[in-house]
Amino acid sequence: MAVIHHTTMKPTKLELIREWLPTREWYTGAEARPEKAGGFRIDDPAGEVGIEFMAVTDGEGDENATYLVPMTYRSGPVEGAGNALIGTMEHDVLGKRWVHDGAHDPVLVAQLYALLAGRTRAQAQSLTDTPEPTVAVSPLTTGGAADVDLVRVTEGPDHTDVVVRTPGGAAPLTLRLQRVLLAGTDRAPGGADQDAGRLPGQVPGPVVGQVTGEWRLPDGTTARGAYVVAFTDHG
């Protein structure tokens, strides 16, 4: 169980994200001014890595967009993932923390898979040992008892595909992180991509699980859609 410390961090998470967002190919804005809009945490069973999925809104009027930024917080860099470093911060309790784009961190990937497999729960971002009620998980229809190995990460125009393989698995599984969040993009596990026509990109295989959540819009209302979609390759 992760313990949430209500303390000071320099720079803040949003300050790091502000500098990092414009370097992403899926960022559609001009001058980043992100604001926290939602998200959740997942506990690391080892208690070593902080894991957070943060939704941030950015831009004004018709240019406003909401982005999903999965992050890990560590006491040192992820080996071989220097390109995934968002930045470093000083934590008043934990000291220097390395903040990574979680799509490239094996600990986040393993726990996201565990969430989809029903072996862990989404937690509130700012509370200790408190489930996040706005997050819903459609569990994997392909099982999910085993751990996974991170195979590769591929960036798309509005998403990041994280390909994983289970020991002895017949085919890889793709965990698509929907970087540009769109309302009403929930998909029915086991079926075709019913909302493909509403998305810039299509899910190229049967949907076998998903994580959906809410985020706040600039006008104070909330929207809901897919954060993560799991799918298998054709055939």
Short mmCIF file of N, CA and C in Angstrom, two decimals, residues 17-19 21-22 27-34 57-60 63 67:
data_model
loop_
_atom_site.label_atom_id
_atom_site.label_comp_id
_atom_site.label_asym_id
_atom_site.label_seq_id
_atom_site.Cartn_x
_atom_site.Cartn_y
_atom_site.Cartn_z
N ILE A 17 5.11 18.59 -16.35
CA ILE A 17 4.28 18.24 -17.50
C ILE A 17 4.22 19.39 -18.50
N ARG A 18 4.18 20.62 -18.00
CA ARG A 18 4.11 21.80 -18.88
C ARG A 18 5.30 21.85 -19.83
N GLU A 19 6.47 21.48 -19.36
CA GLU A 19 7.66 21.49 -20.21
C GLU A 19 7.70 20.28 -21.13
N LEU A 21 4.97 18.25 -22.27
CA LEU A 21 3.86 18.05 -23.21
C LEU A 21 4.19 18.49 -24.65
N PRO A 22 4.74 19.68 -24.85
CA PRO A 22 4.98 20.12 -26.23
C PRO A 22 5.98 19.25 -27.01
N TYR A 27 0.56 15.96 -28.85
CA TYR A 27 0.13 17.23 -28.26
C TYR A 27 -0.31 18.18 -29.37
N THR A 28 -1.50 18.74 -29.23
CA THR A 28 -2.08 19.56 -30.30
C THR A 28 -2.09 21.05 -29.98
N GLY A 29 -1.58 21.44 -28.81
CA GLY A 29 -1.65 22.83 -28.41
C GLY A 29 -0.48 23.66 -28.90
N ALA A 30 -0.39 24.86 -28.36
CA ALA A 30 0.69 25.78 -28.71
C ALA A 30 1.59 25.99 -27.50
N GLU A 31 1.10 26.74 -26.51
CA GLU A 31 1.85 26.97 -25.27
C GLU A 31 1.16 26.21 -24.15
N ALA A 32 1.82 25.19 -23.64
CA ALA A 32 1.20 24.30 -22.66
C ALA A 32 0.94 25.00 -21.33
N ARG A 33 -0.30 24.89 -20.85
CA ARG A 33 -0.68 25.37 -19.53
C ARG A 33 -1.62 24.34 -18.92
N PRO A 34 -1.10 23.16 -18.61
CA PRO A 34 -1.96 22.06 -18.17
C PRO A 34 -2.53 22.29 -16.77
N THR A 57 -6.12 18.97 -18.57
CA THR A 57 -6.71 19.76 -19.64
C THR A 57 -5.73 20.87 -20.01
N ASP A 58 -5.80 21.28 -21.28
CA ASP A 58 -4.88 22.30 -21.76
C ASP A 58 -5.54 23.04 -22.92
N GLY A 59 -5.32 24.34 -22.99
CA GLY A 59 -5.89 25.13 -24.07
C GLY A 59 -7.22 25.75 -23.69
N GLU A 60 -7.68 26.67 -24.55
CA GLU A 60 -8.92 27.40 -24.28
C GLU A 60 -9.88 27.24 -25.45
N GLU A 63 -9.87 25.04 -28.75
CA GLU A 63 -8.54 24.44 -28.75
C GLU A 63 -8.28 23.59 -27.51
N TYR A 67 -5.49 15.40 -21.95
CA TYR A 67 -4.44 14.43 -22.22
C TYR A 67 -4.26 13.49 -21.04
#
